[in-house]
PDB file of C-alpha atoms in Angstrom:
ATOM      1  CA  UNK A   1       1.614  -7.892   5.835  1.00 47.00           C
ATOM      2  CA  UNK A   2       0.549 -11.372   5.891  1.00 48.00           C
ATOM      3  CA  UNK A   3       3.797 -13.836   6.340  1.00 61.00           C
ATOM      4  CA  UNK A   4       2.121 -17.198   5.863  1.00 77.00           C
ATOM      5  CA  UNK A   5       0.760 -16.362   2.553  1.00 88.00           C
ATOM      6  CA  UNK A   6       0.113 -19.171   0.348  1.00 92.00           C
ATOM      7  CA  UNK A   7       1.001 -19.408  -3.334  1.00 95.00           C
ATOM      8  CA  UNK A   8      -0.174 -21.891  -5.843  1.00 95.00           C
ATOM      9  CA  UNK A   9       1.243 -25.570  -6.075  1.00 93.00           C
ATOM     10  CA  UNK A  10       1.564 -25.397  -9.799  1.00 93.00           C
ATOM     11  CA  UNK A  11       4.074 -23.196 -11.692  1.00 93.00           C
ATOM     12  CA  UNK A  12       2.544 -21.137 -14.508  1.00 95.00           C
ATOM     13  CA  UNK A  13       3.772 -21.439 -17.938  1.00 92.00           C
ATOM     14  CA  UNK A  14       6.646 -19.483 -19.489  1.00 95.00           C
ATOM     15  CA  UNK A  15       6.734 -15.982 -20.310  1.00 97.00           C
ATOM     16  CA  UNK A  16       8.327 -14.003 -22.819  1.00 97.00           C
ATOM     17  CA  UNK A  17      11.898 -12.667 -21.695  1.00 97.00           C
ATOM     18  CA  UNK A  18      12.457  -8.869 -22.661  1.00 97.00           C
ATOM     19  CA  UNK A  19      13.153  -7.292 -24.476  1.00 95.00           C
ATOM     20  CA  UNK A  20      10.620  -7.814 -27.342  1.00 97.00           C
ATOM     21  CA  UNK A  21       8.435  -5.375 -29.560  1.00 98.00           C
ATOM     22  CA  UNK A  22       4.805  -6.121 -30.384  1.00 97.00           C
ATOM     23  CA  UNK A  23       1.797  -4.267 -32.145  1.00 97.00           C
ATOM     24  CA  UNK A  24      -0.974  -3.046 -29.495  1.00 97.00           C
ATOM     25  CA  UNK A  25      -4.642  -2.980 -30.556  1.00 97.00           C
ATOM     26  CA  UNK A  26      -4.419   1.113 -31.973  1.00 96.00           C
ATOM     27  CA  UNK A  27      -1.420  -0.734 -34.425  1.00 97.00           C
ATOM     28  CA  UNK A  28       1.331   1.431 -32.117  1.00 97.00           C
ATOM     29  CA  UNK A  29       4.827  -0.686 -32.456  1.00 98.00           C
ATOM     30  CA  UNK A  30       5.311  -1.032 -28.506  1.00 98.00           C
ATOM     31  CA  UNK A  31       9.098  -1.709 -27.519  1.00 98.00           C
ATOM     32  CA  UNK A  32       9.191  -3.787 -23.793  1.00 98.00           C
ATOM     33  CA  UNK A  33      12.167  -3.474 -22.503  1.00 97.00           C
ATOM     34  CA  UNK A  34      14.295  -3.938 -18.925  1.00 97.00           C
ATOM     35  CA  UNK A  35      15.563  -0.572 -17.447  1.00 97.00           C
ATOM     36  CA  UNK A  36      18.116   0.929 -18.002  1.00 94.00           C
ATOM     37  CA  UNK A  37      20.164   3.422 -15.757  1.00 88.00           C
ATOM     38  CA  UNK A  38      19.363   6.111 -18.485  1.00 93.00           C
ATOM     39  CA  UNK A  39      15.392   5.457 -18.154  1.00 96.00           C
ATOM     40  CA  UNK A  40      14.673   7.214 -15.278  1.00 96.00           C
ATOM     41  CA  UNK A  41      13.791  10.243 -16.570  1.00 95.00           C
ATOM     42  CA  UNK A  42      11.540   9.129 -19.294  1.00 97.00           C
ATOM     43  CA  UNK A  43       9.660   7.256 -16.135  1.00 97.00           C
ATOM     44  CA  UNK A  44       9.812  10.661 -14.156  1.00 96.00           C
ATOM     45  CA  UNK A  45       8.101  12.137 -17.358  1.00 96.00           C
ATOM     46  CA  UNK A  46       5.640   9.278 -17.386  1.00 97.00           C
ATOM     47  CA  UNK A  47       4.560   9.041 -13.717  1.00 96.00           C
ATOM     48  CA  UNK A  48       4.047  13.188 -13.695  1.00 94.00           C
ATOM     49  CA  UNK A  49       1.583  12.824 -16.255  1.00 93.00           C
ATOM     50  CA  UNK A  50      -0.165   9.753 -14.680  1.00 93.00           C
ATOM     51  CA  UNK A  51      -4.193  10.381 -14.114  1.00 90.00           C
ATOM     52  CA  UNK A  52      -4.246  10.429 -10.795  1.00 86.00           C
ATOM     53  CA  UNK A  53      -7.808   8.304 -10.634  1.00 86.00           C
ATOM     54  CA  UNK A  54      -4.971   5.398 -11.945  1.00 86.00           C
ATOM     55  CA  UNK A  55      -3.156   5.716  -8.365  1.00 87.00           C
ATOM     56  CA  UNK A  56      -3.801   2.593  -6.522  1.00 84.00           C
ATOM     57  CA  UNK A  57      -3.180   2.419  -3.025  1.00 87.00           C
ATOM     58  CA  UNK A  58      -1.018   5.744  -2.254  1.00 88.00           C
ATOM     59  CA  UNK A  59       1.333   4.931  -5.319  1.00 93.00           C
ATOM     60  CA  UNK A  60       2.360   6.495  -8.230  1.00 95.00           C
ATOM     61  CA  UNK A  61       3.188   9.328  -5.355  1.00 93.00           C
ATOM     62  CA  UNK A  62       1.724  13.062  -6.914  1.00 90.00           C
ATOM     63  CA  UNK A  63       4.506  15.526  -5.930  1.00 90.00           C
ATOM     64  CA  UNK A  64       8.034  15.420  -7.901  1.00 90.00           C
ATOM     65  CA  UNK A  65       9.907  14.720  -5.253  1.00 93.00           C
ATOM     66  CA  UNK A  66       7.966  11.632  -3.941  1.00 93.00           C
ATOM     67  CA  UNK A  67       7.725  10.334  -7.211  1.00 95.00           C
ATOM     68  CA  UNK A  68      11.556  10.443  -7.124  1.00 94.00           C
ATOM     69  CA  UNK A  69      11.842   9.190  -3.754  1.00 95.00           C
ATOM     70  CA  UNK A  70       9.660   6.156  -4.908  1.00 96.00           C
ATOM     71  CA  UNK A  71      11.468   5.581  -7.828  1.00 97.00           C
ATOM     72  CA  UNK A  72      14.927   5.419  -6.030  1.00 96.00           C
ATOM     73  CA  UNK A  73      12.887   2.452  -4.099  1.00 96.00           C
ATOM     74  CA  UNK A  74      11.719   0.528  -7.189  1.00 97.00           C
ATOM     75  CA  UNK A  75      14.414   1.094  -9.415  1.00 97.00           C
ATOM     76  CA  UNK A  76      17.036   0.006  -6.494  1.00 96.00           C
ATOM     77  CA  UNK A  77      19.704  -2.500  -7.570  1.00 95.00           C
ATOM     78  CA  UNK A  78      17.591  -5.453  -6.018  1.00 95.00           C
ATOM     79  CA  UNK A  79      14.519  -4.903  -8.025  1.00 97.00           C
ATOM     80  CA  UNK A  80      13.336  -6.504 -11.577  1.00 98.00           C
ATOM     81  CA  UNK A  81      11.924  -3.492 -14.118  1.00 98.00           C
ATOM     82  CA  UNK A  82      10.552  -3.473 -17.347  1.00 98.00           C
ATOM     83  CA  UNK A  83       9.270  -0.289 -19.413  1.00 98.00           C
ATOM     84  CA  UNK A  84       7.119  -0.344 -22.078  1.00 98.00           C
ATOM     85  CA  UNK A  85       7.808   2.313 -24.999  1.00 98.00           C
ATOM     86  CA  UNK A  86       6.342   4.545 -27.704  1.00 98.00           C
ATOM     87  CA  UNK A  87       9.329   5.915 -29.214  1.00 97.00           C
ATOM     88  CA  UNK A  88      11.081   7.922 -26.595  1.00 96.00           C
ATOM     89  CA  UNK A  89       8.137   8.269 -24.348  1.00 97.00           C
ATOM     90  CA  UNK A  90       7.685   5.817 -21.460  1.00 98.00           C
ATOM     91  CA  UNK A  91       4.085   4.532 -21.413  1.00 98.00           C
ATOM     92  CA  UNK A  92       4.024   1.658 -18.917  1.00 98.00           C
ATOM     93  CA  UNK A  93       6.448   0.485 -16.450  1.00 98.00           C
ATOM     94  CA  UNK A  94       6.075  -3.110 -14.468  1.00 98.00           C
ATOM     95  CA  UNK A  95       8.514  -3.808 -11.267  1.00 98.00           C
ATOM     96  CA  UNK A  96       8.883  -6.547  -8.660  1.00 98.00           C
ATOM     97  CA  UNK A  97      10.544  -5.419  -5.534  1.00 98.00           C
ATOM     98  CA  UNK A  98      11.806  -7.435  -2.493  1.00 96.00           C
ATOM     99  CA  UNK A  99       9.893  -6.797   0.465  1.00 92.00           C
ATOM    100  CA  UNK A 100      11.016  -7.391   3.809  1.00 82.00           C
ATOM    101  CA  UNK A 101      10.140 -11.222   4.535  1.00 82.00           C
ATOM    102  CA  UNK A 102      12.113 -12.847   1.511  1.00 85.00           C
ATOM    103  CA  UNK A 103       9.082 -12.897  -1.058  1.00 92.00           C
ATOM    104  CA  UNK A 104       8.602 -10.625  -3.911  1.00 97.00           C
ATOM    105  CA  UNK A 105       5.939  -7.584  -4.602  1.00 97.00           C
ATOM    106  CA  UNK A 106       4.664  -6.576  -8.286  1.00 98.00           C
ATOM    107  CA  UNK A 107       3.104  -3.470  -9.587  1.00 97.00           C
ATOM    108  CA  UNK A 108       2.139  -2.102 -12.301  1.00 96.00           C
ATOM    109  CA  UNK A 109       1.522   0.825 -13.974  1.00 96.00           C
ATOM    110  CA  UNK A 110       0.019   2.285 -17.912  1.00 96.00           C
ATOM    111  CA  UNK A 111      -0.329   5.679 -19.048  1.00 96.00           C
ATOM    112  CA  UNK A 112      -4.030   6.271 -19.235  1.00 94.00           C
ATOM    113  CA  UNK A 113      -3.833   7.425 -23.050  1.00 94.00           C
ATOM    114  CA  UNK A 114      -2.668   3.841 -24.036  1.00 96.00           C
ATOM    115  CA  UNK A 115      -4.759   1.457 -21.582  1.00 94.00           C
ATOM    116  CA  UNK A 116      -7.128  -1.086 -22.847  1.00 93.00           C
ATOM    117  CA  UNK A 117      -4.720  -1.891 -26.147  1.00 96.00           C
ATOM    118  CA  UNK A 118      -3.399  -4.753 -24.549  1.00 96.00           C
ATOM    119  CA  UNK A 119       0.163  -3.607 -23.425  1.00 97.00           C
ATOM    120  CA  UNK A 120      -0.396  -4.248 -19.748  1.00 96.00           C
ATOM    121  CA  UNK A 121      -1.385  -7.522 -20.427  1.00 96.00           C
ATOM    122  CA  UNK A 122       2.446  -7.659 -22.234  1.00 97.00           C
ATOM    123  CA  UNK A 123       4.210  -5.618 -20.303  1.00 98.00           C
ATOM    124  CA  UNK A 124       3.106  -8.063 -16.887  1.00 98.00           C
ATOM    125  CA  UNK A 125       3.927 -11.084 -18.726  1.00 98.00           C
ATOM    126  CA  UNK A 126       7.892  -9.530 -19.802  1.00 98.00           C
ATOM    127  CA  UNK A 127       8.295  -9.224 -16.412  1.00 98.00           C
ATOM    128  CA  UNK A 128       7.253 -12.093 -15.327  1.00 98.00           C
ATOM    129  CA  UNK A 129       9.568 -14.030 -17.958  1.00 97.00           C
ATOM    130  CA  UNK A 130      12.210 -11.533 -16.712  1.00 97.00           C
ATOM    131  CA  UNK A 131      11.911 -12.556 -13.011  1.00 97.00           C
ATOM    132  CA  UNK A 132      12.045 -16.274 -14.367  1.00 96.00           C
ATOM    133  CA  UNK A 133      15.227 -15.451 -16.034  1.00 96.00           C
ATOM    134  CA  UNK A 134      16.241 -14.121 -12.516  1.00 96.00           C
ATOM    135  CA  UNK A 135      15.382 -17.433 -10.965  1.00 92.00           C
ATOM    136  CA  UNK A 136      12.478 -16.050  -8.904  1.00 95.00           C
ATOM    137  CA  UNK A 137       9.747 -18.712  -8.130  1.00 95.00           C
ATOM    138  CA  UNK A 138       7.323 -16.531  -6.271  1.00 95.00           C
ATOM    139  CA  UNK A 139       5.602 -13.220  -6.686  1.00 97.00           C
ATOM    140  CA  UNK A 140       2.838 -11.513  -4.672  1.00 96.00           C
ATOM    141  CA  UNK A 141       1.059  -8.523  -4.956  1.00 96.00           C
ATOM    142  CA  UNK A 142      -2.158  -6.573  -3.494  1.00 94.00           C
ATOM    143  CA  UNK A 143      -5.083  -4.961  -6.131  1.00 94.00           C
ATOM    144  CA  UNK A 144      -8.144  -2.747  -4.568  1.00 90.00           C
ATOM    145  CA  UNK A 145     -11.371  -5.144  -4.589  1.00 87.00           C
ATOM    146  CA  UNK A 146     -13.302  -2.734  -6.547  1.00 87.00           C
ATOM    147  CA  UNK A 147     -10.467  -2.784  -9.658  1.00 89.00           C
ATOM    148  CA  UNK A 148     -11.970  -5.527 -11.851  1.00 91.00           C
ATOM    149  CA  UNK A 149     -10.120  -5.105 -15.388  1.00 89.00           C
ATOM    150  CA  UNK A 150      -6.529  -5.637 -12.941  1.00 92.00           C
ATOM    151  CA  UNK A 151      -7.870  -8.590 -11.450  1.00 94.00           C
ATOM    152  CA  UNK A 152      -9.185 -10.162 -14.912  1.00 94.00           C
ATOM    153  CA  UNK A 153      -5.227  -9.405 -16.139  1.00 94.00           C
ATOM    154  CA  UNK A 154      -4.173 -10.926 -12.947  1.00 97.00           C
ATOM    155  CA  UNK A 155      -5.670 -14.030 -13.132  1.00 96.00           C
ATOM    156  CA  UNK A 156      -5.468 -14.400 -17.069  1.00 95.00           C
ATOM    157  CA  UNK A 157      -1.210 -14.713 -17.008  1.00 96.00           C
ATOM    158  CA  UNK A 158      -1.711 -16.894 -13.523  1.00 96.00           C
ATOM    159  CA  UNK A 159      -2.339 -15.305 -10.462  1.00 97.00           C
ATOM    160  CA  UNK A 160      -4.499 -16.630  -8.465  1.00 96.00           C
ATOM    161  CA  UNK A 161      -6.292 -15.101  -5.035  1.00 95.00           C
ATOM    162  CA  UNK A 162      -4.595 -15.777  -1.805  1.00 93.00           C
ATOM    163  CA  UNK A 163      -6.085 -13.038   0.299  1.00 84.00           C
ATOM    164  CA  UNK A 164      -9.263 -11.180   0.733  1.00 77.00           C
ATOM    165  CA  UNK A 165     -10.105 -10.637   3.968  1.00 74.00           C
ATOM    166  CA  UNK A 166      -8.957  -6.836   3.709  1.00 75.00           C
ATOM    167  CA  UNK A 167      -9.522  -4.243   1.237  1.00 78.00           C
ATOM    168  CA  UNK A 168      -7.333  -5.381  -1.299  1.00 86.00           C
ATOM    169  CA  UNK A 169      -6.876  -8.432  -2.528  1.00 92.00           C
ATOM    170  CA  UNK A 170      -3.963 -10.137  -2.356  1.00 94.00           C
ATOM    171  CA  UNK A 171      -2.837 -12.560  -5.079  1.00 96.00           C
ATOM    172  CA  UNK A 172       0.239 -14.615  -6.156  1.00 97.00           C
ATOM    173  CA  UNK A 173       1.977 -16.697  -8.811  1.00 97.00           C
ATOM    174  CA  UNK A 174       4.477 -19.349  -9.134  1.00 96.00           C
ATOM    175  CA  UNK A 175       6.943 -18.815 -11.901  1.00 95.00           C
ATOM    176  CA  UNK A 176       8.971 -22.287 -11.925  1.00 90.00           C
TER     177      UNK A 176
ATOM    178  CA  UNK B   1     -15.770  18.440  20.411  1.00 95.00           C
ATOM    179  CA  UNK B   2     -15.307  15.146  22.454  1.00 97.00           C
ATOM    180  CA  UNK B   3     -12.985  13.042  20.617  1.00 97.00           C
ATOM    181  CA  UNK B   4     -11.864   9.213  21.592  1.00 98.00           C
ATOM    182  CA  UNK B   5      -8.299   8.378  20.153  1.00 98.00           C
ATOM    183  CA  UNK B   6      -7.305   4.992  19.756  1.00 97.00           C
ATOM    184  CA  UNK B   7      -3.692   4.197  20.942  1.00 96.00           C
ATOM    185  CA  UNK B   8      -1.611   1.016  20.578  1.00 94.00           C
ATOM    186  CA  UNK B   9       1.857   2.294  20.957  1.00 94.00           C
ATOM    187  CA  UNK B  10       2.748   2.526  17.231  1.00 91.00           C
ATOM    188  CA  UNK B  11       4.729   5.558  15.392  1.00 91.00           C
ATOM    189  CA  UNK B  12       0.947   6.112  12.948  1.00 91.00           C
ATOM    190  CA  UNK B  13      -0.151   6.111  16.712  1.00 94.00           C
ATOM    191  CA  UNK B  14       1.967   8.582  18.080  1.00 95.00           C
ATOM    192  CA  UNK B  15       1.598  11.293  15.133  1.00 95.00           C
ATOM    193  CA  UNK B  16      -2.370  10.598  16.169  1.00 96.00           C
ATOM    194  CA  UNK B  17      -1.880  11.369  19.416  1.00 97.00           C
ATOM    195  CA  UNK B  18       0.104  14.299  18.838  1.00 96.00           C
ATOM    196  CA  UNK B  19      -2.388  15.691  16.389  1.00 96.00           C
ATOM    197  CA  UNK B  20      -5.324  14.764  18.610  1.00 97.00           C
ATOM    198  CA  UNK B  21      -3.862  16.903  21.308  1.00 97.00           C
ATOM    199  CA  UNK B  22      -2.383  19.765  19.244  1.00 96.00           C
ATOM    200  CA  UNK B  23      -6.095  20.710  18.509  1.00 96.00           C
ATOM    201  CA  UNK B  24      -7.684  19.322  21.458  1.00 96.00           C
ATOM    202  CA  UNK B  25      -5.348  22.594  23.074  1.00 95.00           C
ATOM    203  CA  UNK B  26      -6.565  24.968  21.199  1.00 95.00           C
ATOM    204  CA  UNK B  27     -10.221  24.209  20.591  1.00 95.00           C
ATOM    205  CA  UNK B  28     -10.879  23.019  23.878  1.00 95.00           C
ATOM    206  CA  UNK B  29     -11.874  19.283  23.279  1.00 96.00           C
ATOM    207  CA  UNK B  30     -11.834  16.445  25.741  1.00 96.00           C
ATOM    208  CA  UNK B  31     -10.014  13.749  24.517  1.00 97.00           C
ATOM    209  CA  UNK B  32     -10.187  10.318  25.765  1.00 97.00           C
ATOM    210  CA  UNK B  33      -7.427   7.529  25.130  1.00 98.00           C
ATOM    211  CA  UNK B  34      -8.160   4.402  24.346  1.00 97.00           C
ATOM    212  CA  UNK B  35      -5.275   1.873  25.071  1.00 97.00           C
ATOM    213  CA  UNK B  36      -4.895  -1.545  23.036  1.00 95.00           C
ATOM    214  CA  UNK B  37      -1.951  -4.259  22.820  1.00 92.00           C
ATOM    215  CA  UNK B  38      -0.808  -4.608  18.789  1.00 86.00           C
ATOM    216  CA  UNK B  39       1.110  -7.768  18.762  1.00 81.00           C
ATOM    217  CA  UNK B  40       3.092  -5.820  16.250  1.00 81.00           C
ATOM    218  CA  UNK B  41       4.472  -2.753  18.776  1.00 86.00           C
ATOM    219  CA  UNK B  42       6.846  -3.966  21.265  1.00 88.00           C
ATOM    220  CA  UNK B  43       5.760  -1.462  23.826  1.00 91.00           C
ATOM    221  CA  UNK B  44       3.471  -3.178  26.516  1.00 93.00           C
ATOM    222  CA  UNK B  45      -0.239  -1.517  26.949  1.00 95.00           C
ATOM    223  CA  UNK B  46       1.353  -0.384  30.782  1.00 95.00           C
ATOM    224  CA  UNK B  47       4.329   1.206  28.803  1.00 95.00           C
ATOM    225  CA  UNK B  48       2.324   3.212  26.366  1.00 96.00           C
ATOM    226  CA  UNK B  49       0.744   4.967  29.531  1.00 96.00           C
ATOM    227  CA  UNK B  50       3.356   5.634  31.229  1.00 96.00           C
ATOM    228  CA  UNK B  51       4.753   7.448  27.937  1.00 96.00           C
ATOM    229  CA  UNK B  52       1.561   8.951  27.517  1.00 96.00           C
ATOM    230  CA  UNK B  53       1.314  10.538  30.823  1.00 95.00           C
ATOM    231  CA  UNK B  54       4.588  11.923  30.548  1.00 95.00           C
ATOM    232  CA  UNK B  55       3.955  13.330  26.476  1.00 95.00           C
ATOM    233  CA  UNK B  56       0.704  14.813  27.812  1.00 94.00           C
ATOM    234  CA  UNK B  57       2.962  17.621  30.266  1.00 92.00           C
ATOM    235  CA  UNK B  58       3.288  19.382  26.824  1.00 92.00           C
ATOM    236  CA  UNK B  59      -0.117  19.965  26.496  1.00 93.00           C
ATOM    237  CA  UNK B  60      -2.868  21.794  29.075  1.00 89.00           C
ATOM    238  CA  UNK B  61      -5.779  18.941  28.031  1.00 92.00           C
ATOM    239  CA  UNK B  62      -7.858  17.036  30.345  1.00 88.00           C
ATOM    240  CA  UNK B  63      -7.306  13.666  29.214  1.00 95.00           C
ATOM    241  CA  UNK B  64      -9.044  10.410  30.204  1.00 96.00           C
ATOM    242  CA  UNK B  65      -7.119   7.026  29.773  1.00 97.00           C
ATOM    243  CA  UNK B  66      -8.513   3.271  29.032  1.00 97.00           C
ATOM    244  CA  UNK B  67      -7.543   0.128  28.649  1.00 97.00           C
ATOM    245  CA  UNK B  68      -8.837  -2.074  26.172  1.00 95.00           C
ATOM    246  CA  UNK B  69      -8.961  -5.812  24.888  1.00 90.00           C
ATOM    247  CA  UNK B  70     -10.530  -8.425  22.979  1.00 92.00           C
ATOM    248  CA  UNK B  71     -11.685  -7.118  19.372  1.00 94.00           C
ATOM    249  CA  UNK B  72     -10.491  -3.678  19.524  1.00 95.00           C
ATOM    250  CA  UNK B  73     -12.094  -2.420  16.483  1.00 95.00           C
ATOM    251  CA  UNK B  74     -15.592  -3.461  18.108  1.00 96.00           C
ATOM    252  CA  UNK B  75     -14.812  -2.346  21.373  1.00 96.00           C
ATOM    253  CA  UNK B  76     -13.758   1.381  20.084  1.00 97.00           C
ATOM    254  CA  UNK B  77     -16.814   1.350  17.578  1.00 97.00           C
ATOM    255  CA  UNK B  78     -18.998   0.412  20.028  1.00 96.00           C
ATOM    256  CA  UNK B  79     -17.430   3.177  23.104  1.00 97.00           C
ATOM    257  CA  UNK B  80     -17.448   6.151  20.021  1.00 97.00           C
ATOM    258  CA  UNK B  81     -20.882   5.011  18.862  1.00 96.00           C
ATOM    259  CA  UNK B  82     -22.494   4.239  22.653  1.00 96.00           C
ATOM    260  CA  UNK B  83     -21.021   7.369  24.709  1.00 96.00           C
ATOM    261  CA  UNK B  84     -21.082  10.952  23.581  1.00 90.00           C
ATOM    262  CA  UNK B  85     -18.376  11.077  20.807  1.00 97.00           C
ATOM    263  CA  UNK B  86     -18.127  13.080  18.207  1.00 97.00           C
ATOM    264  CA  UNK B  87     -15.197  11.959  17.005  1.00 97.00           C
ATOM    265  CA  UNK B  88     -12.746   8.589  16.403  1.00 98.00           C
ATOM    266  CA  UNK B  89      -9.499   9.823  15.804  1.00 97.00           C
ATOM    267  CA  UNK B  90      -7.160   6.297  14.686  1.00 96.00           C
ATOM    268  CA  UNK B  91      -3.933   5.573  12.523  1.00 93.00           C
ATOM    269  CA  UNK B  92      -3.584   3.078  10.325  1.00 84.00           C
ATOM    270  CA  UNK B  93      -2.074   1.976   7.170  1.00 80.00           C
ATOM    271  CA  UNK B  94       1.625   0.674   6.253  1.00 84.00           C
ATOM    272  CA  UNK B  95       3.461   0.849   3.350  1.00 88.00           C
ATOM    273  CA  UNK B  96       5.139  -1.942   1.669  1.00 91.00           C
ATOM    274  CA  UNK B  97       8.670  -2.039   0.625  1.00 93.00           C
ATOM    275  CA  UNK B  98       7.303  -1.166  -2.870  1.00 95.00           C
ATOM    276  CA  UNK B  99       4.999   1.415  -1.775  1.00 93.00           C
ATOM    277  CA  UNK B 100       1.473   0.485  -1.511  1.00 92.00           C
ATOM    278  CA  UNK B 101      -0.538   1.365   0.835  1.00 88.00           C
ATOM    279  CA  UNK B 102      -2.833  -1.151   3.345  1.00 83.00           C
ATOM    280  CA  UNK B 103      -4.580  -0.201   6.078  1.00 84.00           C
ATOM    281  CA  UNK B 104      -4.813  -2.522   9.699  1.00 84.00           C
ATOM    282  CA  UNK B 105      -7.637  -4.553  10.422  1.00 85.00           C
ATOM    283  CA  UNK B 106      -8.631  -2.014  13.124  1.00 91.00           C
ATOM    284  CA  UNK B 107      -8.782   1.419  11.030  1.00 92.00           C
ATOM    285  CA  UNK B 108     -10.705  -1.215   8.543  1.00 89.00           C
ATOM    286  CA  UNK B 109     -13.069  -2.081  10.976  1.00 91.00           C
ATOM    287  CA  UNK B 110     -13.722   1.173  12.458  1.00 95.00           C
ATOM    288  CA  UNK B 111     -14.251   3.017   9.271  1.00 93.00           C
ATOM    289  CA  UNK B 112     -16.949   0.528   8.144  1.00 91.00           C
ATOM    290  CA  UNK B 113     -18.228   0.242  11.160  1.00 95.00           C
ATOM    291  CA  UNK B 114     -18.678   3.285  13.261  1.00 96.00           C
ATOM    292  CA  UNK B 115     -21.563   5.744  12.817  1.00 96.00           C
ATOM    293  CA  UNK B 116     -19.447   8.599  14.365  1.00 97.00           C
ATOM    294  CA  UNK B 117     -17.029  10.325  12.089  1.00 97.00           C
ATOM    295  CA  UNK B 118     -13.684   8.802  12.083  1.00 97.00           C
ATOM    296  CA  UNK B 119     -10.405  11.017  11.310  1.00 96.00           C
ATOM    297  CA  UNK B 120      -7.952   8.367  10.456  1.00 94.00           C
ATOM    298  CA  UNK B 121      -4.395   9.468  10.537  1.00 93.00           C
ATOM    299  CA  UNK B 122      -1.456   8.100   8.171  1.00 83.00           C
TER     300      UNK B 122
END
């Protein structure tokens, strides 16, 4: 992991707090929300039918049980989460998790049946205002080289590239 | 099959090494260890050795060990790609707290770089 990463000197703006509802590009009413203890499930449901050509770098795990073990990781008391929803059905889930050198790792994840209508461009920005509700004022996180629309969203709420010497690319934000 | 396995003392290292030698028993390879300091491993290049020598009782395989330095992904690229090796058996990759997956700059290096088949071990 690189320690003396460098963010940018700027903050970015501010983003929307959850939990808000918006209209994605098929006209679906999306509900973004922060998790809830009762939400696991629904994100057990949602990560088990996850295209597995949408993994990036070894995560969402395959198996049950390492998609459990993974989720007792990001869902653990320390760690920001926001789900986005179709009804009862979890379609997208964003989380920022505290790694071990005092800085703060985002991922993110969208069902494959509702990518490219715009909700992982709102679900990244709720958490985002969520971690600046949470006083946060630095995130980081790594994207494979090759993954081009994740980048674009990247950079269009603020991140900018602090790392590329390595397969990924390694980018970060500052939030106030 | 005559397989070089790069070593620097890590746990990823020690489930190579393990693995290397479980098959190198039963199909008959000759293994050869290549040694290398990871600022990251506490154990000193001497120390991993001496461990090795004593882990390799378990298993009836001629074993050859080395000591490398410098740029260790050239210098193992350049022994597996020079000598006769068929194989570069290496670990690499961490996870973050979160989950994700990177891989060290030398399994990086030696799977874009080496012409011999690498097995890399995670």
């Amino acid at each position: 992991m690189t320690v003396n990463r460098t963010y940018p000197d700027e903050p970015a703006g501010t983003f929307p707090r959850p939990s808000r509802t918006i209209t994605d590009k098929e006209g679906r009413e999306i509900q973004i929300r922060a998790t809830e203890p009762d939400d696991r499930d629904a994100l057990v449901e949602m990560y088990t039918a996850f295209d597995p050509s949408d993994r990036a770098q070894g995560i969402p795990p395959v198996k049950e049980y390492a998609i459990d073990n993974w989720l007792d990781t990001v869902l653990a008391e320390d760690c920001l989460n926001v789900i986005a929803w179709d009804g009862e059905e979890a379609v997208g889930h964003s989380m920022l998790v505290p790694d071990n050198a005092d800085a703060y790792e985002l991922a993110i994840f969208v069902l494959h049946t509702y990518q490219g209508a715009g909700i992982g461009t709102e679900l990244l920005k709720t958490l985002l205002g969520h971690v600046q509700e949470h006083d946060i004022e630095t995130v980081w996180l790594t994207v494979e080289r090759w993954n081009e629309p994740a980048i674009e969203l990247y950079k269009k709420v603020g991140f900018e590239v602090c790392g590329a010497e390595s397969f990924e690319i390694e980018m970060s934000i500052r939030l106030r | 099959m005559n397989v070089l396995l790069g070593h620097d003392g890590s746990e990823g290292s020690w489930d190579a090494f393990h693995q290397t030698l479980e098959r190198a028993a039963v199909a008959g390879d000759d293994v050869t260890i290549a040694i290398y300091d990871d600022t990251a491993v506490d154990a000193t290049p001497e120390e991993i050795e001496q461990q090795v020598e004593s882990e390799l009782d378990a298993y009836e395989v001629d074993v050859e060990i080395r000591h490398i330095d410098g740029h260790v992904g050239g210098m193992l690229v350049e022994m597996v790609d020079s000598e006769n090796f068929d194989r570069l058996v290496i670990s690499g990759g961490k996870r973050s707290t979160l989950g994700k997956i990177r891989l060290g700059s030398v399994a990086e290096f030696v799977v874009l770089n080496s012409e011999t088949p690498v097995t890399l071990v995670r």
